[in-house]
CSV table of C-alpha atoms in Angstrom, one decimal:
chain,number,residue,atom,x,y,z
A,221,MET,CA,43.2,-72.0,-38.5
A,222,TYR,CA,45.0,-70.6,-35.6
A,223,ARG,CA,42.9,-67.6,-35.2
A,224,ARG,CA,39.8,-69.7,-35.9
A,225,GLY,CA,40.6,-71.8,-33.2
A,226,LYS,CA,41.3,-68.8,-30.6
A,227,VAL,CA,38.1,-66.9,-31.4
A,228,PHE,CA,36.0,-70.1,-30.5
A,229,ASN,CA,37.7,-71.3,-27.7
A,230,LEU,CA,35.4,-72.3,-25.2
A,231,SER,CA,37.8,-72.4,-22.7
A,232,VAL,CA,38.2,-68.5,-22.7
A,233,ARG,CA,36.2,-66.7,-19.7
A,234,TRP,CA,34.8,-63.6,-20.4
A,235,PRO,CA,34.0,-61.6,-17.4
A,236,LEU,CA,30.4,-60.3,-16.8
A,237,PHE,CA,31.2,-56.6,-16.1
A,238,GLY,CA,34.2,-55.9,-18.0
A,239,LEU,CA,37.9,-55.6,-16.6
A,240,GLY,CA,39.2,-53.9,-13.7
A,241,SER,CA,42.3,-52.1,-12.7
A,242,SER,CA,43.8,-55.1,-12.0
A,243,GLY,CA,42.6,-56.8,-15.5
A,244,LYS,CA,40.4,-59.2,-13.7
A,245,GLY,CA,36.4,-58.6,-13.3
A,246,ALA,CA,35.5,-55.8,-11.1
A,247,PRO,CA,34.0,-57.5,-8.0
A,248,ILE,CA,30.5,-57.2,-6.5
A,249,LYS,CA,29.8,-54.9,-3.9
A,250,GLY,CA,29.3,-56.9,-0.8
A,251,ILE,CA,30.0,-60.6,-2.7
A,252,PRO,CA,33.9,-62.3,-1.7
A,253,SER,CA,35.9,-62.3,-5.2
A,254,GLY,CA,35.5,-66.3,-5.0
A,255,SER,CA,31.9,-66.4,-4.7
A,256,VAL,CA,29.5,-66.9,-7.6
A,257,ALA,CA,26.9,-64.6,-8.9
A,258,ASN,CA,24.0,-67.3,-8.7
A,259,ASP,CA,24.5,-67.1,-5.0
A,260,LEU,CA,22.6,-63.3,-5.2
A,261,PHE,CA,19.3,-65.3,-5.2
A,262,LYS,CA,19.6,-67.9,-2.5
A,263,ARG,CA,17.5,-66.4,0.5
A,264,SER,CA,19.0,-68.0,3.6
A,265,GLN,CA,22.3,-68.8,2.4
A,266,TYR,CA,24.2,-67.0,5.2
A,267,TYR,CA,21.7,-67.3,8.1
A,268,HIS,CA,21.7,-70.3,10.5
A,269,PRO,CA,20.0,-69.5,13.6
A,270,SER,CA,20.4,-72.1,16.3
A,271,PRO,CA,16.9,-74.0,17.2
A,272,GLY,CA,15.0,-73.3,20.4
A,273,ASN,CA,16.4,-69.3,20.4
A,274,TYR,CA,12.8,-68.2,20.9
A,275,ALA,CA,12.3,-70.0,24.4
A,276,GLY,CA,12.6,-67.9,27.4
A,277,LYS,CA,12.0,-64.4,25.5
A,278,SER,CA,10.1,-62.2,26.5
A,279,SER,CA,8.8,-60.8,22.8
A,280,TYR,CA,9.3,-61.5,19.4
A,281,GLY,CA,12.2,-58.8,19.0
A,282,GLU,CA,14.2,-60.2,21.5
A,283,ALA,CA,13.8,-63.7,19.7
A,284,ALA,CA,14.6,-62.1,16.5
A,285,ALA,CA,17.7,-60.3,17.7
A,286,GLY,CA,18.7,-64.0,19.3
A,287,ALA,CA,18.6,-65.4,15.6
A,288,MET,CA,20.2,-62.5,14.2
A,289,ALA,CA,23.2,-62.6,16.9
A,290,SER,CA,23.3,-66.6,16.3
A,291,THR,CA,24.3,-66.6,12.9
A,292,THR,CA,27.5,-68.7,12.0
A,293,ARG,CA,28.9,-66.7,8.8
A,294,PRO,CA,28.8,-63.3,8.2
A,295,ASN,CA,26.1,-61.4,6.6
A,296,LEU,CA,28.2,-60.5,3.2
A,297,GLY,CA,25.4,-60.9,0.8
A,298,ILE,CA,22.7,-58.8,-0.5
A,299,HIS,CA,19.7,-60.4,1.8
A,300,LEU,CA,15.9,-60.5,0.1
A,301,TYR,CA,14.8,-58.0,2.7
A,302,ALA,CA,17.4,-55.4,2.7
A,303,ASN,CA,17.0,-53.7,5.8
A,304,LYS,CA,16.5,-56.7,7.8
A,305,GLU,CA,19.4,-55.8,10.0
A,306,ASN,CA,17.8,-53.0,11.3
A,307,ALA,CA,14.3,-53.8,11.2
A,308,TRP,CA,13.8,-54.3,15.2
A,309,ASP,CA,15.9,-50.8,16.1
A,310,THR,CA,12.7,-48.9,16.6
A,311,TYR,CA,10.7,-51.8,18.6
A,312,THR,CA,9.4,-51.3,21.9
A,313,ASN,CA,7.3,-53.0,24.1
A,314,ASP,CA,6.0,-49.5,25.8
A,315,ARG,CA,2.1,-49.2,25.1
A,316,PHE,CA,2.3,-45.7,25.4
A,317,TYR,CA,5.3,-44.7,23.4
A,318,GLY,CA,2.7,-43.1,20.8
A,319,ALA,CA,1.4,-40.6,23.3
A,320,LYS,CA,4.9,-40.0,24.9
A,321,ARG,CA,5.6,-39.0,21.1
A,322,LEU,CA,2.4,-37.2,21.0
A,323,LYS,CA,3.6,-35.0,24.2
A,324,GLU,CA,6.9,-34.2,23.1
A,325,TYR,CA,5.4,-33.1,19.5
A,326,TRP,CA,2.6,-30.7,21.1
A,327,LYS,CA,5.5,-29.2,23.7
A,328,ARG,CA,7.6,-28.7,20.1
A,329,MET,CA,4.6,-26.9,18.6
A,330,MET,CA,3.3,-24.8,21.5
A,331,ALA,CA,7.0,-23.6,21.8
A,332,ASP,CA,6.0,-21.7,19.0
A,333,ARG,CA,4.5,-18.0,20.1
A,334,GLY,CA,2.2,-18.1,16.8
A,335,VAL,CA,0.8,-21.1,17.3
A,336,ARG,CA,0.0,-20.5,20.9
A,337,TYR,CA,-1.9,-17.1,19.9
A,338,TYR,CA,-4.2,-19.3,17.2
A,339,PHE,CA,-4.9,-21.7,19.8
A,340,PHE,CA,-5.9,-19.0,22.4
A,341,THR,CA,-8.2,-17.5,19.6
A,342,VAL,CA,-9.8,-20.6,18.6
A,343,ILE,CA,-10.7,-21.3,22.2
A,344,ILE,CA,-12.0,-17.9,23.1
A,345,VAL,CA,-14.4,-17.7,19.9
A,346,MET,CA,-15.7,-21.3,20.7
A,347,LEU,CA,-16.4,-20.3,24.4
A,348,GLY,CA,-18.0,-16.9,23.1
A,349,ALA,CA,-20.3,-18.9,20.6
A,350,THR,CA,-21.3,-21.4,23.3
A,351,ALA,CA,-22.5,-18.6,25.6
A,352,LYS,CA,-24.4,-16.8,22.7
A,353,LEU,CA,-26.0,-20.0,21.9
A,354,TRP,CA,-26.8,-20.7,25.6
A,355,HIS,CA,-28.5,-17.0,25.9
A,356,MET,CA,-30.6,-17.6,22.4
A,357,GLN,CA,-32.0,-20.8,24.2
A,358,GLN,CA,-32.6,-19.6,27.5
A,359,MET,CA,-34.3,-16.6,25.8
A,360,GLN,CA,-36.2,-18.6,23.6
A,361,THR,CA,-37.7,-20.9,26.4
A,362,LEU,CA,-38.5,-17.9,28.2
A,363,GLU,CA,-40.3,-16.2,25.4
A,364,GLY,CA,-42.1,-19.9,23.9
A,365,GLY,CA,-42.5,-21.7,27.1
A,366,LEU,CA,-41.8,-25.2,27.6
A,367,LEU,CA,-44.0,-25.5,24.1
A,368,GLY,CA,-42.6,-22.9,22.4
A,369,PRO,CA,-45.2,-22.1,19.3
A,370,LYS,CA,-48.0,-23.4,18.2
A,371,LYS,CA,-47.8,-25.8,15.5
A,372,LYS,CA,-50.8,-24.4,13.6
A,373,ALA,CA,-53.8,-22.6,14.1
A,374,TYR,CA,-56.3,-24.6,16.0
A,375,HIS,CA,-59.7,-24.7,15.7
A,376,SER,CA,-60.5,-25.1,19.3
A,377,ARG,CA,-59.2,-22.5,21.9
A,378,LEU,CA,-58.7,-24.9,24.5
A,379,THR,CA,-55.1,-26.6,25.4
A,380,ILE,CA,-55.8,-29.8,27.5
A,381,VAL,CA,-52.5,-31.1,29.2
A,382,LEU,CA,-52.7,-35.0,30.5
A,383,ASP,CA,-50.3,-36.6,32.7
A,384,VAL,CA,-49.6,-40.2,31.4
A,385,ASP,CA,-48.4,-42.6,34.4
A,386,GLU,CA,-51.6,-43.6,36.7
A,387,THR,CA,-53.6,-40.9,35.2
A,388,ILE,CA,-54.5,-41.9,31.6
A,389,LEU,CA,-52.7,-45.2,31.3
A,390,SER,CA,-51.0,-47.7,33.9
A,391,TYR,CA,-47.8,-49.5,33.5
A,392,GLY,CA,-47.8,-51.3,36.8
A,393,ASP,CA,-45.7,-50.5,40.0
A,394,LYS,CA,-42.2,-52.1,40.8
A,395,ALA,CA,-43.9,-55.0,42.3
A,396,PHE,CA,-45.8,-55.9,39.1
A,397,ARG,CA,-43.8,-54.0,36.5
A,398,LEU,CA,-42.8,-57.4,34.5
A,399,LYS,CA,-46.8,-58.7,34.7
A,400,ALA,CA,-48.6,-55.4,34.5
A,401,GLY,CA,-48.4,-54.3,30.7
A,402,LEU,CA,-49.3,-50.8,29.3
A,403,ILE,CA,-53.0,-50.4,29.8
A,404,PRO,CA,-55.0,-47.1,28.9
A,405,ARG,CA,-57.4,-46.1,31.2
A,406,PRO,CA,-61.1,-46.7,30.1
A,407,TYR,CA,-62.3,-43.8,27.5
A,408,LEU,CA,-59.1,-42.8,26.9
A,409,ALA,CA,-59.5,-43.2,23.3
A,410,GLU,CA,-62.9,-41.8,23.1
A,411,LEU,CA,-61.3,-38.5,24.7
A,412,LEU,CA,-58.4,-38.3,22.3
A,413,ASP,CA,-60.8,-38.9,19.4
A,414,TYR,CA,-63.1,-36.1,20.7
A,415,LEU,CA,-60.0,-33.7,20.9
A,416,THR,CA,-59.0,-34.7,17.7
A,417,THR,CA,-62.6,-33.9,16.4
A,418,ILE,CA,-62.8,-30.6,17.8
A,419,ASP,CA,-59.3,-30.0,16.6
A,420,ALA,CA,-57.6,-28.7,20.0
A,421,GLU,CA,-54.1,-28.6,21.4
A,422,VAL,CA,-53.2,-32.0,23.5
A,423,VAL,CA,-50.1,-32.3,25.2
A,424,LEU,CA,-48.8,-35.0,27.3
A,425,TRP,CA,-46.3,-34.1,30.5
A,426,SER,CA,-44.8,-36.3,32.3
A,427,ALA,CA,-41.5,-37.0,34.3
A,428,CYS,CA,-40.4,-39.8,32.1
A,429,SER,CA,-37.6,-40.4,29.4
A,430,ASP,CA,-37.9,-40.0,26.1
A,431,ARG,CA,-37.9,-43.9,25.0
A,432,TYR,CA,-40.6,-44.3,27.7
A,433,MET,CA,-42.9,-41.3,26.2
A,434,ARG,CA,-42.2,-42.8,22.6
A,435,GLN,CA,-43.7,-46.3,24.0
A,436,VAL,CA,-47.0,-44.5,25.0
A,437,LEU,CA,-47.3,-42.7,21.6
A,438,GLY,CA,-47.1,-46.0,19.8
A,439,VAL,CA,-49.9,-47.4,22.1
A,440,ILE,CA,-52.3,-44.3,22.3
A,441,ASP,CA,-51.4,-42.8,19.3
A,442,PRO,CA,-49.7,-44.6,16.5
A,443,SER,CA,-50.5,-42.4,13.4
A,444,GLY,CA,-49.4,-39.3,15.0
A,445,VAL,CA,-52.5,-37.1,15.0
A,446,ARG,CA,-53.9,-37.1,18.2
A,447,ILE,CA,-50.9,-35.8,20.4
A,448,SER,CA,-49.7,-32.1,19.4
A,449,HIS,CA,-46.6,-31.8,21.7
A,450,TYR,CA,-45.4,-33.7,24.7
A,451,ILE,CA,-43.0,-32.8,27.5
A,452,ILE,CA,-40.3,-35.1,29.2
A,453,ARG,CA,-38.2,-35.1,32.3
A,454,ASN,CA,-35.2,-32.4,31.5
A,455,ASN,CA,-33.6,-29.9,33.4
A,456,ASP,CA,-35.8,-27.1,32.3
A,457,TRP,CA,-38.6,-27.9,34.7
A,458,PHE,CA,-37.8,-31.3,36.1
A,459,THR,CA,-36.3,-30.6,40.1
A,460,ARG,CA,-35.2,-34.4,40.5
A,461,ASP,CA,-37.4,-35.1,43.6
A,462,HIS,CA,-40.8,-35.9,44.5
A,463,TYR,CA,-41.6,-32.4,44.8
A,464,TYR,CA,-41.8,-31.3,41.2
A,465,GLU,CA,-44.3,-29.2,39.9
A,466,LYS,CA,-46.4,-28.9,36.4
A,467,ASN,CA,-47.2,-25.3,36.1
A,468,ILE,CA,-49.3,-24.4,33.1
A,469,MET,CA,-47.6,-21.0,33.4
A,470,TRP,CA,-44.4,-22.2,32.2
A,471,LEU,CA,-46.2,-23.5,28.8
A,472,LYS,CA,-46.8,-20.0,27.8
A,473,ARG,CA,-50.6,-20.6,26.9
A,474,SER,CA,-53.6,-18.5,27.7
A,475,LEU,CA,-54.5,-19.6,31.5
A,476,GLU,CA,-58.1,-19.1,30.6
A,477,ASP,CA,-58.1,-21.9,28.1
A,478,THR,CA,-55.7,-24.3,29.4
A,479,LEU,CA,-57.0,-27.4,31.6
A,480,ILE,CA,-54.2,-30.0,33.3
A,481,ILE,CA,-55.3,-33.5,34.3
A,482,GLU,CA,-53.5,-34.9,36.9
A,483,ASN,CA,-53.8,-37.6,39.7
A,484,ARG,CA,-51.0,-35.6,42.0
A,485,PRO,CA,-52.3,-32.6,43.8
A,486,LEU,CA,-48.3,-31.8,44.7
A,487,SER,CA,-47.8,-31.3,40.9
A,488,VAL,CA,-50.7,-28.8,40.1
A,489,ARG,CA,-50.1,-26.6,43.6
A,490,ASN,CA,-49.5,-23.6,41.7
A,491,CYS,CA,-52.3,-24.0,39.4
A,492,ASN,CA,-54.8,-25.6,41.3
A,493,ALA,CA,-57.4,-23.3,39.6
A,494,ASN,CA,-56.9,-24.9,36.1
A,495,ALA,CA,-56.5,-28.8,37.3
A,496,ILE,CA,-58.5,-31.4,37.9
A,497,LEU,CA,-57.3,-34.3,39.8
A,498,LEU,CA,-58.2,-38.4,39.3
A,499,ASP,CA,-58.0,-41.3,41.2
A,500,ASP,CA,-55.0,-43.1,40.8
A,501,PHE,CA,-55.1,-45.4,38.1
A,502,ILE,CA,-52.4,-48.9,38.6
A,503,ARG,CA,-53.7,-51.9,37.2
A,504,GLY,CA,-51.6,-53.9,39.3
A,505,GLU,CA,-54.3,-53.3,42.6
A,506,TYR,CA,-56.7,-55.1,40.5
A,507,MET,CA,-55.0,-57.8,38.7
A,508,ASP,CA,-56.1,-60.2,41.4
A,509,THR,CA,-59.5,-59.6,40.7
A,510,GLY,CA,-58.8,-60.2,36.9
A,511,ARG,CA,-59.5,-56.8,35.7
A,512,ASP,CA,-57.5,-54.0,34.2
A,513,HIS,CA,-59.6,-51.1,35.9
A,514,PRO,CA,-62.1,-50.8,38.7
A,515,MET,CA,-66.0,-51.2,37.6
A,516,ASN,CA,-66.8,-47.5,37.9
A,517,ASP,CA,-63.7,-45.8,36.7
A,518,HIS,CA,-65.5,-43.5,33.9
A,519,ALA,CA,-63.2,-40.7,34.9
A,520,LEU,CA,-62.0,-39.7,31.2
A,521,HIS,CA,-65.7,-39.9,30.2
A,522,THR,CA,-66.2,-37.2,32.6
A,523,ILE,CA,-63.3,-35.0,31.5
A,524,LYS,CA,-64.9,-35.6,27.9
A,525,ASN,CA,-68.4,-34.2,29.1
A,526,VAL,CA,-65.9,-31.2,31.0
A,527,ILE,CA,-64.6,-30.1,27.6
A,528,GLU,CA,-67.8,-30.2,25.9
A,529,ASP,CA,-69.3,-27.6,28.6
A,530,LEU,CA,-66.2,-25.7,28.0
A,531,GLU,CA,-66.7,-25.7,24.2
A,532,ARG,CA,-70.4,-25.0,24.4
A,533,THR,CA,-70.6,-22.1,26.7
A,534,GLY,CA,-67.1,-20.3,26.1
A,535,MET,CA,-66.4,-19.9,29.5
A,536,SER,CA,-63.1,-19.9,30.7
A,537,VAL,CA,-61.4,-22.7,32.7
A,538,PRO,CA,-60.9,-21.2,36.4
A,539,GLU,CA,-64.4,-19.7,35.9
A,540,TYR,CA,-66.1,-23.1,34.7
A,541,LEU,CA,-64.9,-24.9,37.5
A,542,GLN,CA,-65.5,-22.2,40.5
A,543,ASN,CA,-69.5,-22.2,39.3
A,544,GLU,CA,-70.9,-25.3,41.3
A,545,GLU,CA,-74.3,-24.6,38.9
A,546,VAL,CA,-72.5,-24.9,35.6
A,547,ARG,CA,-69.6,-27.2,36.0
A,548,ASN,CA,-70.4,-31.0,35.7
A,549,LYS,CA,-72.2,-32.8,38.6
A,550,GLU,CA,-69.2,-35.1,39.0
A,551,ILE,CA,-66.5,-32.5,40.1
A,552,ASN,CA,-65.8,-32.0,43.6
A,553,GLU,CA,-63.7,-29.5,45.4
A,554,ILE,CA,-61.9,-30.2,48.4
A,555,PRO,CA,-59.2,-27.8,50.5
A,556,CYS,CA,-55.9,-27.7,49.3
A,557,HIS,CA,-54.5,-27.9,53.3
A,558,LEU,CA,-56.8,-31.5,53.3
A,559,CYS,CA,-54.6,-32.8,50.4
A,560,ILE,CA,-51.3,-31.3,51.3
A,561,ARG,CA,-49.9,-30.6,54.6
A,562,GLN,CA,-47.6,-27.7,54.9
A,563,LEU,CA,-48.3,-25.4,52.1
A,564,PRO,CA,-48.2,-21.6,51.8
A,565,ASP,CA,-51.0,-19.4,53.2
A,566,GLU,CA,-52.0,-18.4,49.8
A,567,ILE,CA,-52.5,-21.7,48.0
A,568,ALA,CA,-53.7,-23.4,51.6
A,569,ARG,CA,-56.5,-21.4,51.4
A,570,GLY,CA,-57.7,-22.4,47.8
A,571,VAL,CA,-59.4,-25.4,46.7
A,572,PHE,CA,-58.5,-28.7,44.7
A,573,TYR,CA,-61.2,-29.8,42.1
A,574,PHE,CA,-61.2,-33.7,41.7
A,575,ILE,CA,-63.3,-36.4,40.1
A,576,GLY,CA,-63.6,-39.7,42.1
A,577,ASP,CA,-63.4,-41.2,45.4
A,578,LYS,CA,-60.0,-40.6,46.5
A,579,TYR,CA,-61.0,-37.2,47.9
A,580,THR,CA,-64.3,-37.7,49.3
A,581,MET,CA,-64.7,-36.8,52.9
C-alpha cells in the first residue's frame, strides 16, 4: 500500500528535462529559474514601451530605438523575432548608400590587375567593332546611295522623285496648321495610279520626320503599292538650314532616267537639268475662298503627260526638257540667276524648267 501510494502520488513534481548536477531541473537558456515554461509563447511579456515615443523622431528607426530603450524589464526571454535587437543596426537615411557601396566594390574589383586587363580588352573590342560597322555603313551609302539597290526589276526605266510639302500636298502653314488638314494636290491620285500602271520607281523625298511621312503615306498610299521608297530628314543629306539640297546624284540612279518634281529652286540647284518646278501648293492661301486649291491648278496632270511622253519617245530626261519642240508646251524655262541670287557661275548660266505662273516674266 505504501509503495502503491508513493508511485501515484500527484504531489511529486517530475522535471521536464531531467535532473541537473544539483539534482534540480536544468535551466533553459534565457529563462530565469523561477519562470514558467508557458511564458516562452507570450509575445510582449518583457516590452512596455512608453506612449508618445515616436513624437519628434526623424525616422522610424529612431522611434524603434526609443521604444527599445524604454523597456521597464530586461529582455530575458526568447522573442518571436529573435534578432529584433539588431534589426536596425544597419539602417541608414542616406539615399546614396547603395551607390557608395557599389563604388567601394568597384574599387576593390579594379584593384585586381586581371580584372583591369579584362575590361580594357572588352572596351577595345567594342570600339573596333563599332568603327567597323560605321565604315561598312558609309561604304554601303556610297555604293548604294540614299536609296540603296532597287527593290525589284521595274518595267519602266524611269525613277520619279516627288517632293511632299507644298508640292503634291498641303498641310497649311503655321497660321493655319490647326485648321488646314492634309489635302492632296489635284490630280495626285491620277498621277500615282499611272505610275503604278507603268510600274515606275516612285520616291518621296522630304525634309520631314518619319512620323509625318507615315501620315502622308497613310493618306496617299494606304495600300502600300504606289510608293517604292521615301527619304526623310537625316544627317546623310540634310544640312539643318534653309539651304539644304536634294541632289539626284546621291540616289545612285541613272541621270538619264531620273525626274525630280520640286517647288524650291534652291533644293535642285545642282540638278536643274532633271528637275521641274511647280507653283507652291498651300491650302491656307485659299481657305477664305472656300476652296482647297486654285481653279486652274493642273500641274500634276501636266507631269503625268510629261511622263507619258518620256515613256513613248524613250528620250532621256535632260534631253527631253531641253528640246523645246518635243517637250510639253506647259513647260517653260527661266535663267537660274533670276530664280536664285548669288549662284556659282557654272549654275547661273543654266535654266530652270517650271510649270505654272510663279516664274512667268
